[in-house]
Amino acid sequence: MERVLITGAAGFLGSHLCDLFISKGYDVIGMDNLLTGSMDNISHLMSEKHFTFYHHDVTKFVHVPDKLDYILHFASPASPIDYLKMPIQTLKVGSLGTHNLLGLAKEKKARMLIASTSEVYGDPLVHPQHEEYWGNVNPIGPRGVYDEAKRFMEALTMAYHNYHGLETRIVRIFNTYGPRMRVDDGRALPTFFSQAIKDQDITVFGDGMQTRSFCYVSDLVDGIYKLLLSDYHLPVNIGNPKEITIKQAAEEVVALTNSKSKISYKELPVDDPKVRQPDITKAQKILNWNPMVTRKEGLQLTYEYFKKNLK
Ligand code: UDP
Protein backbone atom coordinates (compact mmCIF):
# COMPACT_ATOMS: atom_id res chain seq x y z
CA MET A 1 0.00 0.00 0.00
CA GLU A 2 1.38 3.45 -0.89
CA ARG A 3 1.57 6.00 1.88
CA VAL A 4 0.91 9.73 1.46
CA LEU A 5 1.30 12.70 3.81
CA ILE A 6 -1.07 15.60 3.14
CA THR A 7 -0.44 18.85 5.01
CA GLY A 8 -3.31 21.29 5.42
CA ALA A 9 -5.51 18.19 5.60
CA ALA A 10 -8.31 19.91 7.52
CA GLY A 11 -8.55 22.73 5.00
CA PHE A 12 -10.67 23.11 1.88
CA LEU A 13 -8.32 21.55 -0.69
CA GLY A 14 -6.44 19.32 1.77
CA SER A 15 -9.61 17.58 2.94
CA HIS A 16 -10.78 16.93 -0.63
CA LEU A 17 -7.34 15.48 -1.40
CA CYS A 18 -7.59 13.20 1.66
CA ASP A 19 -10.93 11.93 0.33
CA LEU A 20 -9.44 11.32 -3.11
CA PHE A 21 -6.42 9.40 -1.84
CA ILE A 22 -8.53 7.29 0.54
CA SER A 23 -10.91 6.46 -2.32
CA LYS A 24 -7.95 5.38 -4.47
CA GLY A 25 -6.68 2.97 -1.79
CA TYR A 26 -3.77 4.87 -0.25
CA ASP A 27 -2.73 4.98 3.37
CA VAL A 28 -3.22 8.66 4.22
CA ILE A 29 -1.68 10.77 6.98
CA GLY A 30 -3.44 14.12 7.28
CA MET A 31 -1.51 16.85 9.09
CA ASP A 32 -2.87 20.23 10.19
CA ASN A 33 -2.34 22.75 12.99
CA LEU A 34 -6.00 23.89 12.63
CA LEU A 35 -5.04 27.56 12.26
CA THR A 36 -7.55 27.99 9.43
CA GLY A 37 -8.62 24.37 8.91
CA SER A 38 -11.47 22.61 10.68
CA MET A 39 -11.90 19.05 11.94
CA ASP A 40 -15.43 19.19 10.50
CA ASN A 41 -13.86 18.78 7.05
CA ILE A 42 -12.28 15.42 7.92
CA SER A 43 -14.43 14.06 10.77
CA HIS A 44 -15.97 11.56 8.31
CA LEU A 45 -12.48 10.13 7.71
CA MET A 46 -11.55 9.53 11.33
CA SER A 47 -13.07 6.05 11.39
CA GLU A 48 -11.22 5.02 8.20
CA LYS A 49 -8.64 2.33 8.89
CA HIS A 50 -6.17 3.93 6.49
CA PHE A 51 -6.51 7.53 7.67
CA THR A 52 -4.45 9.00 10.52
CA PHE A 53 -4.60 12.59 11.70
CA TYR A 54 -1.58 14.41 13.15
CA HIS A 55 -2.25 17.72 14.86
CA HIS A 56 1.05 19.41 14.04
CA ASP A 57 2.48 22.70 12.80
CA VAL A 58 4.79 22.00 9.84
CA THR A 59 6.95 25.03 10.60
CA LYS A 60 8.30 22.86 13.47
CA PHE A 61 10.37 19.73 12.75
CA VAL A 62 8.13 17.13 11.10
CA HIS A 63 8.49 13.52 12.13
CA VAL A 64 6.61 10.69 10.44
CA PRO A 65 7.52 7.10 11.32
CA ASP A 66 7.92 4.42 8.64
CA LYS A 67 7.85 4.83 4.91
CA LEU A 68 6.34 7.64 2.85
CA ASP A 69 5.84 7.56 -0.90
CA TYR A 70 4.34 11.01 -1.44
CA ILE A 71 4.07 14.34 0.36
CA LEU A 72 1.53 16.98 -0.71
CA HIS A 73 2.12 20.34 0.96
CA PHE A 74 -1.21 22.18 1.16
CA ALA A 75 -0.84 23.88 4.54
CA SER A 76 -1.16 27.69 4.38
CA PRO A 77 -3.63 30.45 5.03
CA ALA A 78 -4.94 30.93 1.51
CA SER A 79 -7.55 33.66 1.41
CA PRO A 80 -6.55 37.33 1.25
CA ILE A 81 -8.17 38.20 4.60
CA ASP A 82 -6.50 35.22 6.28
CA TYR A 83 -3.02 36.05 5.14
CA LEU A 84 -3.54 39.72 5.99
CA LYS A 85 -4.44 38.63 9.54
CA MET A 86 -1.64 36.05 9.74
CA PRO A 87 1.22 37.46 7.66
CA ILE A 88 4.04 35.84 9.60
CA GLN A 89 2.47 32.38 9.80
CA THR A 90 1.84 32.64 6.04
CA LEU A 91 5.49 33.39 5.35
CA LYS A 92 6.66 30.68 7.74
CA VAL A 93 4.52 27.85 6.43
CA GLY A 94 5.63 28.57 2.85
CA SER A 95 9.31 28.83 3.78
CA LEU A 96 10.17 26.94 7.01
CA GLY A 97 7.31 24.47 6.52
CA THR A 98 8.36 23.71 2.96
CA HIS A 99 11.97 23.30 4.07
CA ASN A 100 11.00 20.79 6.77
CA LEU A 101 8.86 18.81 4.35
CA LEU A 102 11.52 18.77 1.63
CA GLY A 103 13.94 17.43 4.23
CA LEU A 104 11.42 14.74 5.16
CA ALA A 105 10.87 13.88 1.49
CA LYS A 106 14.64 13.52 0.98
CA GLU A 107 14.98 11.30 4.04
CA LYS A 108 12.07 9.07 2.95
CA LYS A 109 12.90 9.22 -0.77
CA ALA A 110 9.33 10.40 -1.26
CA ARG A 111 7.97 12.47 -4.13
CA MET A 112 6.90 15.94 -3.02
CA LEU A 113 4.15 18.05 -4.61
CA ILE A 114 3.75 21.66 -3.50
CA ALA A 115 0.64 23.82 -3.74
CA SER A 116 1.74 26.96 -5.52
CA THR A 117 -0.67 29.54 -6.83
CA SER A 118 -1.71 31.88 -9.61
CA GLU A 119 -0.62 34.60 -7.15
CA VAL A 120 2.97 33.98 -8.30
CA TYR A 121 1.85 35.95 -11.40
CA GLY A 122 0.73 38.86 -9.18
CA ASP A 123 -1.29 41.52 -11.01
CA PRO A 124 -0.41 39.97 -14.37
CA LEU A 125 0.73 41.89 -17.42
CA VAL A 126 0.39 38.78 -19.60
CA HIS A 127 -3.08 37.35 -20.22
CA PRO A 128 -3.96 34.50 -19.98
CA GLN A 129 -1.12 33.43 -17.69
CA HIS A 130 1.18 30.70 -19.00
CA GLU A 131 3.81 28.99 -16.87
CA GLU A 132 6.76 30.78 -18.49
CA TYR A 133 5.48 34.21 -17.34
CA TRP A 134 7.52 35.46 -14.36
CA GLY A 135 4.80 37.60 -12.86
CA ASN A 136 4.23 41.10 -11.55
CA VAL A 137 4.33 40.91 -7.76
CA ASN A 138 4.69 43.70 -5.19
CA PRO A 139 6.89 42.08 -2.51
CA ILE A 140 6.00 44.60 0.20
CA GLY A 141 2.29 44.98 -0.56
CA PRO A 142 -0.37 43.31 1.60
CA ARG A 143 -0.52 40.24 -0.66
CA GLY A 144 3.29 39.99 -0.78
CA VAL A 145 3.41 37.70 2.27
CA TYR A 146 1.50 35.02 0.40
CA ASP A 147 2.87 35.64 -3.08
CA GLU A 148 6.51 35.72 -2.00
CA ALA A 149 6.12 32.72 0.34
CA LYS A 150 4.79 30.74 -2.60
CA ARG A 151 7.52 32.01 -4.95
CA PHE A 152 10.16 31.08 -2.36
CA MET A 153 8.49 27.69 -2.01
CA GLU A 154 8.86 27.08 -5.73
CA ALA A 155 12.52 28.19 -5.66
CA LEU A 156 13.35 25.94 -2.69
CA THR A 157 11.56 22.99 -4.26
CA MET A 158 13.46 23.43 -7.54
CA ALA A 159 16.72 23.67 -5.56
CA TYR A 160 16.01 20.32 -3.86
CA HIS A 161 15.16 18.87 -7.24
CA ASN A 162 18.30 20.18 -8.94
CA TYR A 163 20.78 19.77 -6.09
CA HIS A 164 19.52 16.60 -4.37
CA GLY A 165 17.73 14.99 -7.32
CA LEU A 166 14.49 14.94 -5.31
CA GLU A 167 11.31 14.03 -7.21
CA THR A 168 9.19 17.18 -7.08
CA ARG A 169 5.98 18.52 -8.62
CA ILE A 170 4.67 22.10 -8.60
CA VAL A 171 1.00 22.92 -9.16
CA ARG A 172 -0.05 26.55 -9.66
CA ILE A 173 -3.62 26.62 -8.44
CA PHE A 174 -6.07 29.20 -9.78
CA ASN A 175 -9.30 30.27 -8.02
CA THR A 176 -11.13 27.17 -6.84
CA TYR A 177 -14.52 26.78 -5.17
CA GLY A 178 -16.83 24.17 -3.75
CA PRO A 179 -18.07 22.60 -0.54
CA ARG A 180 -15.97 23.10 2.63
CA MET A 181 -14.86 26.62 1.84
CA ARG A 182 -15.26 28.63 5.02
CA VAL A 183 -18.28 30.92 4.92
CA ASP A 184 -16.21 33.63 6.59
CA ASP A 185 -12.96 33.15 4.67
CA GLY A 186 -13.60 36.40 2.81
CA ARG A 187 -13.26 35.04 -0.69
CA ALA A 188 -15.69 36.12 -3.33
CA LEU A 189 -17.89 33.04 -3.83
CA PRO A 190 -18.41 31.95 -0.19
CA THR A 191 -19.04 35.57 0.77
CA PHE A 192 -21.57 36.05 -2.03
CA PHE A 193 -23.38 32.80 -1.16
CA SER A 194 -23.59 33.67 2.49
CA GLN A 195 -24.83 37.20 1.72
CA ALA A 196 -27.33 35.99 -0.90
CA ILE A 197 -28.78 33.28 1.36
CA LYS A 198 -29.32 35.87 4.11
CA ASP A 199 -30.69 38.49 1.64
CA GLN A 200 -27.89 40.86 2.64
CA ASP A 201 -26.12 43.23 0.26
CA ILE A 202 -23.57 41.53 -1.99
CA THR A 203 -20.23 43.27 -1.46
CA VAL A 204 -18.56 43.65 -4.83
CA PHE A 205 -15.15 45.31 -4.55
CA GLY A 206 -14.20 48.06 -7.01
CA ASP A 207 -16.45 48.29 -10.09
CA GLY A 208 -16.65 44.49 -10.26
CA MET A 209 -15.02 44.50 -13.71
CA GLN A 210 -11.95 42.63 -12.46
CA THR A 211 -11.99 39.02 -13.67
CA ARG A 212 -11.34 35.58 -12.21
CA SER A 213 -11.73 32.06 -13.59
CA PHE A 214 -13.32 29.64 -11.12
CA CYS A 215 -12.53 25.93 -11.04
CA TYR A 216 -14.73 23.40 -9.24
CA VAL A 217 -12.83 21.50 -6.55
CA SER A 218 -13.30 17.96 -7.96
CA ASP A 219 -11.67 19.05 -11.24
CA LEU A 220 -8.80 20.63 -9.34
CA VAL A 221 -7.96 17.59 -7.20
CA ASP A 222 -8.19 15.36 -10.27
CA GLY A 223 -5.59 17.55 -12.02
CA ILE A 224 -3.35 17.50 -8.95
CA TYR A 225 -3.50 13.71 -8.78
CA LYS A 226 -2.56 13.43 -12.45
CA LEU A 227 0.33 15.85 -11.98
CA LEU A 228 1.64 13.92 -8.96
CA LEU A 229 1.75 10.69 -10.97
CA SER A 230 3.23 12.34 -14.09
CA ASP A 231 6.95 12.64 -14.70
CA TYR A 232 6.87 16.44 -15.19
CA HIS A 233 8.77 18.48 -12.59
CA LEU A 234 8.21 22.07 -13.80
CA PRO A 235 5.22 24.17 -12.67
CA VAL A 236 1.81 23.36 -14.17
CA ASN A 237 -1.26 25.62 -14.02
CA ILE A 238 -4.44 23.90 -12.89
CA GLY A 239 -7.62 25.92 -13.13
CA ASN A 240 -10.68 26.50 -15.24
CA PRO A 241 -10.05 28.96 -18.10
CA LYS A 242 -13.69 30.18 -18.22
CA GLU A 243 -13.19 33.81 -17.17
CA ILE A 244 -15.91 36.06 -15.75
CA THR A 245 -16.12 39.44 -14.06
CA ILE A 246 -16.71 39.49 -10.32
CA LYS A 247 -19.93 41.41 -10.95
CA GLN A 248 -21.17 38.56 -13.15
CA ALA A 249 -20.19 36.03 -10.46
CA ALA A 250 -22.26 38.03 -7.95
CA GLU A 251 -25.23 38.15 -10.34
CA GLU A 252 -25.05 34.41 -10.98
CA VAL A 253 -25.13 33.70 -7.24
CA VAL A 254 -28.10 36.05 -6.71
CA ALA A 255 -30.02 34.40 -9.56
CA LEU A 256 -29.21 30.84 -8.43
CA THR A 257 -30.26 31.48 -4.84
CA ASN A 258 -33.38 33.46 -5.77
CA SER A 259 -32.14 36.12 -3.43
CA LYS A 260 -33.47 39.61 -2.84
CA SER A 261 -29.91 40.88 -2.31
CA LYS A 262 -28.66 43.93 -4.18
CA ILE A 263 -25.08 44.57 -5.17
CA SER A 264 -23.27 47.12 -3.00
CA TYR A 265 -19.92 48.38 -4.30
CA LYS A 266 -17.01 48.61 -1.83
CA GLU A 267 -13.46 49.83 -2.10
CA LEU A 268 -11.10 47.61 -4.12
CA PRO A 269 -8.39 46.05 -1.90
CA VAL A 270 -4.77 47.14 -2.52
CA ASP A 271 -2.98 45.21 -5.32
CA ASP A 272 -6.13 43.28 -6.24
CA PRO A 273 -5.30 41.60 -9.58
CA LYS A 274 -7.37 43.07 -12.45
CA VAL A 275 -7.50 39.88 -14.51
CA ARG A 276 -6.78 36.21 -14.02
CA GLN A 277 -7.15 33.29 -16.38
CA PRO A 278 -5.02 30.16 -16.58
CA ASP A 279 -3.46 29.02 -19.82
CA ILE A 280 -3.92 25.26 -19.33
CA THR A 281 -2.23 24.07 -22.55
CA LYS A 282 0.46 22.32 -20.50
CA ALA A 283 -2.00 20.44 -18.28
CA GLN A 284 -3.99 19.42 -21.35
CA LYS A 285 -0.92 18.14 -23.21
CA ILE A 286 1.13 16.62 -20.39
CA LEU A 287 -1.62 15.36 -18.07
CA ASN A 288 -4.43 14.93 -20.57
CA TRP A 289 -6.49 16.94 -18.08
CA ASN A 290 -9.44 19.24 -18.69
CA PRO A 291 -11.96 20.70 -16.25
CA MET A 292 -15.27 18.87 -16.65
CA VAL A 293 -17.68 20.60 -14.23
CA THR A 294 -19.54 23.59 -15.64
CA ARG A 295 -20.02 26.69 -13.48
CA LYS A 296 -23.74 26.01 -13.42
CA GLU A 297 -23.21 22.54 -11.94
CA GLY A 298 -20.43 23.63 -9.61
CA LEU A 299 -22.34 26.62 -8.25
CA GLN A 300 -25.39 24.43 -7.62
CA LEU A 301 -23.32 21.90 -5.60
CA THR A 302 -21.71 24.74 -3.68
CA TYR A 303 -25.09 26.34 -2.97
CA GLU A 304 -26.38 23.07 -1.50
CA TYR A 305 -23.40 22.96 0.84
CA PHE A 306 -23.79 26.55 2.04
CA LYS A 307 -27.55 26.21 2.46
CA LYS A 308 -26.95 23.30 4.86
CA ASN A 309 -24.02 24.83 6.65
CA LEU A 310 -25.33 28.34 7.17
CA LYS A 311 -28.30 27.29 9.25
N1 UDP B 1 -14.26 40.24 -3.98
C1 UDP B 1 -15.41 41.00 -3.92
N2 UDP B 1 -16.21 40.91 -2.81
C2 UDP B 1 -15.92 40.11 -1.75
C3 UDP B 1 -14.75 39.32 -1.82
C4 UDP B 1 -13.94 39.41 -2.95
O1 UDP B 1 -15.73 41.74 -4.86
O2 UDP B 1 -16.68 40.10 -0.76
C5 UDP B 1 -13.41 40.35 -5.18
C6 UDP B 1 -11.92 40.60 -4.87
O3 UDP B 1 -11.67 41.99 -4.77
C7 UDP B 1 -11.26 39.99 -6.09
C8 UDP B 1 -12.19 38.84 -6.47
O4 UDP B 1 -13.44 39.11 -5.84
O5 UDP B 1 -11.22 40.90 -7.16
C9 UDP B 1 -11.71 37.47 -5.99
O6 UDP B 1 -11.36 37.60 -4.65
P1 UDP B 1 -10.98 36.38 -3.74
O7 UDP B 1 -10.74 36.89 -2.37
O8 UDP B 1 -12.00 35.32 -3.90
O9 UDP B 1 -9.62 35.78 -4.32
P2 UDP B 1 -8.38 36.38 -5.13
O10 UDP B 1 -8.59 35.89 -6.51
O11 UDP B 1 -8.37 37.88 -5.09
O12 UDP B 1 -7.21 35.79 -4.45
Coordinates of C-alpha atoms and ligand atoms in Angstrom, one line a residue:
M1 CA 0.0 0.0 0.0
E2 CA 1.4 3.4 -0.9
R3 CA 1.6 6.0 1.9
V4 CA 0.9 9.7 1.5
L5 CA 1.3 12.7 3.8
I6 CA -1.1 15.6 3.1
T7 CA -0.4 18.9 5.0
G8 CA -3.3 21.3 5.4
A9 CA -5.5 18.2 5.6
A10 CA -8.3 19.9 7.5
G11 CA -8.5 22.7 5.0
F12 CA -10.7 23.1 1.9
L13 CA -8.3 21.5 -0.7
G14 CA -6.4 19.3 1.8
S15 CA -9.6 17.6 2.9
H16 CA -10.8 16.9 -0.6
L17 CA -7.3 15.5 -1.4
C18 CA -7.6 13.2 1.7
D19 CA -10.9 11.9 0.3
L20 CA -9.4 11.3 -3.1
F21 CA -6.4 9.4 -1.8
I22 CA -8.5 7.3 0.5
S23 CA -10.9 6.5 -2.3
K24 CA -8.0 5.4 -4.5
G25 CA -6.7 3.0 -1.8
Y26 CA -3.8 4.9 -0.3
D27 CA -2.7 5.0 3.4
V28 CA -3.2 8.7 4.2
I29 CA -1.7 10.8 7.0
G30 CA -3.4 14.1 7.3
M31 CA -1.5 16.9 9.1
D32 CA -2.9 20.2 10.2
N33 CA -2.3 22.7 13.0
L34 CA -6.0 23.9 12.6
L35 CA -5.0 27.6 12.3
T36 CA -7.5 28.0 9.4
G37 CA -8.6 24.4 8.9
S38 CA -11.5 22.6 10.7
M39 CA -11.9 19.1 11.9
D40 CA -15.4 19.2 10.5
N41 CA -13.9 18.8 7.0
I42 CA -12.3 15.4 7.9
S43 CA -14.4 14.1 10.8
H44 CA -16.0 11.6 8.3
L45 CA -12.5 10.1 7.7
M46 CA -11.5 9.5 11.3
S47 CA -13.1 6.1 11.4
E48 CA -11.2 5.0 8.2
K49 CA -8.6 2.3 8.9
H50 CA -6.2 3.9 6.5
F51 CA -6.5 7.5 7.7
T52 CA -4.5 9.0 10.5
F53 CA -4.6 12.6 11.7
Y54 CA -1.6 14.4 13.1
H55 CA -2.3 17.7 14.9
H56 CA 1.0 19.4 14.0
D57 CA 2.5 22.7 12.8
V58 CA 4.8 22.0 9.8
T59 CA 6.9 25.0 10.6
K60 CA 8.3 22.9 13.5
F61 CA 10.4 19.7 12.7
V62 CA 8.1 17.1 11.1
H63 CA 8.5 13.5 12.1
V64 CA 6.6 10.7 10.4
P65 CA 7.5 7.1 11.3
D66 CA 7.9 4.4 8.6
K67 CA 7.9 4.8 4.9
L68 CA 6.3 7.6 2.9
D69 CA 5.8 7.6 -0.9
Y70 CA 4.3 11.0 -1.4
I71 CA 4.1 14.3 0.4
L72 CA 1.5 17.0 -0.7
H73 CA 2.1 20.3 1.0
F74 CA -1.2 22.2 1.2
A75 CA -0.8 23.9 4.5
S76 CA -1.2 27.7 4.4
P77 CA -3.6 30.5 5.0
A78 CA -4.9 30.9 1.5
S79 CA -7.5 33.7 1.4
P80 CA -6.5 37.3 1.3
I81 CA -8.2 38.2 4.6
D82 CA -6.5 35.2 6.3
Y83 CA -3.0 36.0 5.1
L84 CA -3.5 39.7 6.0
K85 CA -4.4 38.6 9.5
M86 CA -1.6 36.0 9.7
P87 CA 1.2 37.5 7.7
I88 CA 4.0 35.8 9.6
Q89 CA 2.5 32.4 9.8
T90 CA 1.8 32.6 6.0
L91 CA 5.5 33.4 5.3
K92 CA 6.7 30.7 7.7
V93 CA 4.5 27.8 6.4
G94 CA 5.6 28.6 2.8
S95 CA 9.3 28.8 3.8
L96 CA 10.2 26.9 7.0
G97 CA 7.3 24.5 6.5
T98 CA 8.4 23.7 3.0
H99 CA 12.0 23.3 4.1
N100 CA 11.0 20.8 6.8
L101 CA 8.9 18.8 4.3
L102 CA 11.5 18.8 1.6
G103 CA 13.9 17.4 4.2
L104 CA 11.4 14.7 5.2
A105 CA 10.9 13.9 1.5
K106 CA 14.6 13.5 1.0
E107 CA 15.0 11.3 4.0
K108 CA 12.1 9.1 2.9
K109 CA 12.9 9.2 -0.8
A110 CA 9.3 10.4 -1.3
R111 CA 8.0 12.5 -4.1
M112 CA 6.9 15.9 -3.0
L113 CA 4.1 18.0 -4.6
I114 CA 3.7 21.7 -3.5
A115 CA 0.6 23.8 -3.7
S116 CA 1.7 27.0 -5.5
T117 CA -0.7 29.5 -6.8
S118 CA -1.7 31.9 -9.6
E119 CA -0.6 34.6 -7.1
V120 CA 3.0 34.0 -8.3
Y121 CA 1.9 35.9 -11.4
G122 CA 0.7 38.9 -9.2
D123 CA -1.3 41.5 -11.0
P124 CA -0.4 40.0 -14.4
L125 CA 0.7 41.9 -17.4
V126 CA 0.4 38.8 -19.6
H127 CA -3.1 37.4 -20.2
P128 CA -4.0 34.5 -20.0
Q129 CA -1.1 33.4 -17.7
H130 CA 1.2 30.7 -19.0
E131 CA 3.8 29.0 -16.9
E132 CA 6.8 30.8 -18.5
Y133 CA 5.5 34.2 -17.3
W134 CA 7.5 35.5 -14.4
G135 CA 4.8 37.6 -12.9
N136 CA 4.2 41.1 -11.5
V137 CA 4.3 40.9 -7.8
N138 CA 4.7 43.7 -5.2
P139 CA 6.9 42.1 -2.5
I140 CA 6.0 44.6 0.2
G141 CA 2.3 45.0 -0.6
P142 CA -0.4 43.3 1.6
R143 CA -0.5 40.2 -0.7
G144 CA 3.3 40.0 -0.8
V145 CA 3.4 37.7 2.3
Y146 CA 1.5 35.0 0.4
D147 CA 2.9 35.6 -3.1
E148 CA 6.5 35.7 -2.0
A149 CA 6.1 32.7 0.3
K150 CA 4.8 30.7 -2.6
R151 CA 7.5 32.0 -5.0
F152 CA 10.2 31.1 -2.4
M153 CA 8.5 27.7 -2.0
E154 CA 8.9 27.1 -5.7
A155 CA 12.5 28.2 -5.7
L156 CA 13.4 25.9 -2.7
T157 CA 11.6 23.0 -4.3
M158 CA 13.5 23.4 -7.5
A159 CA 16.7 23.7 -5.6
Y160 CA 16.0 20.3 -3.9
H161 CA 15.2 18.9 -7.2
N162 CA 18.3 20.2 -8.9
Y163 CA 20.8 19.8 -6.1
H164 CA 19.5 16.6 -4.4
G165 CA 17.7 15.0 -7.3
L166 CA 14.5 14.9 -5.3
E167 CA 11.3 14.0 -7.2
T168 CA 9.2 17.2 -7.1
R169 CA 6.0 18.5 -8.6
I170 CA 4.7 22.1 -8.6
V171 CA 1.0 22.9 -9.2
R172 CA 0.0 26.5 -9.7
I173 CA -3.6 26.6 -8.4
F174 CA -6.1 29.2 -9.8
N175 CA -9.3 30.3 -8.0
T176 CA -11.1 27.2 -6.8
Y177 CA -14.5 26.8 -5.2
G178 CA -16.8 24.2 -3.8
P179 CA -18.1 22.6 -0.5
R180 CA -16.0 23.1 2.6
M181 CA -14.9 26.6 1.8
R182 CA -15.3 28.6 5.0
V183 CA -18.3 30.9 4.9
D184 CA -16.2 33.6 6.6
D185 CA -13.0 33.1 4.7
G186 CA -13.6 36.4 2.8
R187 CA -13.3 35.0 -0.7
A188 CA -15.7 36.1 -3.3
L189 CA -17.9 33.0 -3.8
P190 CA -18.4 31.9 -0.2
T191 CA -19.0 35.6 0.8
F192 CA -21.6 36.0 -2.0
F193 CA -23.4 32.8 -1.2
S194 CA -23.6 33.7 2.5
Q195 CA -24.8 37.2 1.7
A196 CA -27.3 36.0 -0.9
I197 CA -28.8 33.3 1.4
K198 CA -29.3 35.9 4.1
D199 CA -30.7 38.5 1.6
Q200 CA -27.9 40.9 2.6
D201 CA -26.1 43.2 0.3
I202 CA -23.6 41.5 -2.0
T203 CA -20.2 43.3 -1.5
V204 CA -18.6 43.6 -4.8
F205 CA -15.2 45.3 -4.5
G206 CA -14.2 48.1 -7.0
D207 CA -16.5 48.3 -10.1
G208 CA -16.7 44.5 -10.3
M209 CA -15.0 44.5 -13.7
Q210 CA -11.9 42.6 -12.5
T211 CA -12.0 39.0 -13.7
R212 CA -11.3 35.6 -12.2
S213 CA -11.7 32.1 -13.6
F214 CA -13.3 29.6 -11.1
C215 CA -12.5 25.9 -11.0
Y216 CA -14.7 23.4 -9.2
V217 CA -12.8 21.5 -6.6
S218 CA -13.3 18.0 -8.0
D219 CA -11.7 19.1 -11.2
L220 CA -8.8 20.6 -9.3
V221 CA -8.0 17.6 -7.2
D222 CA -8.2 15.4 -10.3
G223 CA -5.6 17.6 -12.0
I224 CA -3.3 17.5 -8.9
Y225 CA -3.5 13.7 -8.8
K226 CA -2.6 13.4 -12.5
L227 CA 0.3 15.8 -12.0
L228 CA 1.6 13.9 -9.0
L229 CA 1.7 10.7 -11.0
S230 CA 3.2 12.3 -14.1
D231 CA 7.0 12.6 -14.7
Y232 CA 6.9 16.4 -15.2
H233 CA 8.8 18.5 -12.6
L234 CA 8.2 22.1 -13.8
P235 CA 5.2 24.2 -12.7
V236 CA 1.8 23.4 -14.2
N237 CA -1.3 25.6 -14.0
I238 CA -4.4 23.9 -12.9
G239 CA -7.6 25.9 -13.1
N240 CA -10.7 26.5 -15.2
P241 CA -10.1 29.0 -18.1
K242 CA -13.7 30.2 -18.2
E243 CA -13.2 33.8 -17.2
I244 CA -15.9 36.1 -15.8
T245 CA -16.1 39.4 -14.1
I246 CA -16.7 39.5 -10.3
K247 CA -19.9 41.4 -11.0
Q248 CA -21.2 38.6 -13.1
A249 CA -20.2 36.0 -10.5
A250 CA -22.3 38.0 -7.9
E251 CA -25.2 38.2 -10.3
E252 CA -25.1 34.4 -11.0
V253 CA -25.1 33.7 -7.2
V254 CA -28.1 36.0 -6.7
A255 CA -30.0 34.4 -9.6
L256 CA -29.2 30.8 -8.4
T257 CA -30.3 31.5 -4.8
N258 CA -33.4 33.5 -5.8
S259 CA -32.1 36.1 -3.4
K260 CA -33.5 39.6 -2.8
S261 CA -29.9 40.9 -2.3
K262 CA -28.7 43.9 -4.2
I263 CA -25.1 44.6 -5.2
S264 CA -23.3 47.1 -3.0
Y265 CA -19.9 48.4 -4.3
K266 CA -17.0 48.6 -1.8
E267 CA -13.5 49.8 -2.1
L268 CA -11.1 47.6 -4.1
P269 CA -8.4 46.1 -1.9
V270 CA -4.8 47.1 -2.5
D271 CA -3.0 45.2 -5.3
D272 CA -6.1 43.3 -6.2
P273 CA -5.3 41.6 -9.6
K274 CA -7.4 43.1 -12.4
V275 CA -7.5 39.9 -14.5
R276 CA -6.8 36.2 -14.0
Q277 CA -7.2 33.3 -16.4
P278 CA -5.0 30.2 -16.6
D279 CA -3.5 29.0 -19.8
I280 CA -3.9 25.3 -19.3
T281 CA -2.2 24.1 -22.5
K282 CA 0.5 22.3 -20.5
A283 CA -2.0 20.4 -18.3
Q284 CA -4.0 19.4 -21.4
K285 CA -0.9 18.1 -23.2
I286 CA 1.1 16.6 -20.4
L287 CA -1.6 15.4 -18.1
N288 CA -4.4 14.9 -20.6
W289 CA -6.5 16.9 -18.1
N290 CA -9.4 19.2 -18.7
P291 CA -12.0 20.7 -16.2
M292 CA -15.3 18.9 -16.7
V293 CA -17.7 20.6 -14.2
T294 CA -19.5 23.6 -15.6
R295 CA -20.0 26.7 -13.5
K296 CA -23.7 26.0 -13.4
E297 CA -23.2 22.5 -11.9
G298 CA -20.4 23.6 -9.6
L299 CA -22.3 26.6 -8.2
Q300 CA -25.4 24.4 -7.6
L301 CA -23.3 21.9 -5.6
T302 CA -21.7 24.7 -3.7
Y303 CA -25.1 26.3 -3.0
E304 CA -26.4 23.1 -1.5
Y305 CA -23.4 23.0 0.8
F306 CA -23.8 26.5 2.0
K307 CA -27.6 26.2 2.5
K308 CA -27.0 23.3 4.9
N309 CA -24.0 24.8 6.7
L310 CA -25.3 28.3 7.2
K311 CA -28.3 27.3 9.3
Ligands
UDP1 N1 -14.3 40.2 -4.0 C1 -15.4 41.0 -3.9 N2 -16.2 40.9 -2.8 C2 -15.9 40.1 -1.8 C3 -14.8 39.3 -1.8 C4 -13.9 39.4 -3.0 O1 -15.7 41.7 -4.9 O2 -16.7 40.1 -0.8 C5 -13.4 40.3 -5.2 C6 -11.9 40.6 -4.9 O3 -11.7 42.0 -4.8 C7 -11.3 40.0 -6.1 C8 -12.2 38.8 -6.5 O4 -13.4 39.1 -5.8 O5 -11.2 40.9 -7.2 C9 -11.7 37.5 -6.0 O6 -11.4 37.6 -4.7 P1 -11.0 36.4 -3.7 O7 -10.7 36.9 -2.4 O8 -12.0 35.3 -3.9 O9 -9.6 35.8 -4.3 P2 -8.4 36.4 -5.1 O10 -8.6 35.9 -6.5 O11 -8.4 37.9 -5.1 O12 -7.2 35.8 -4.5

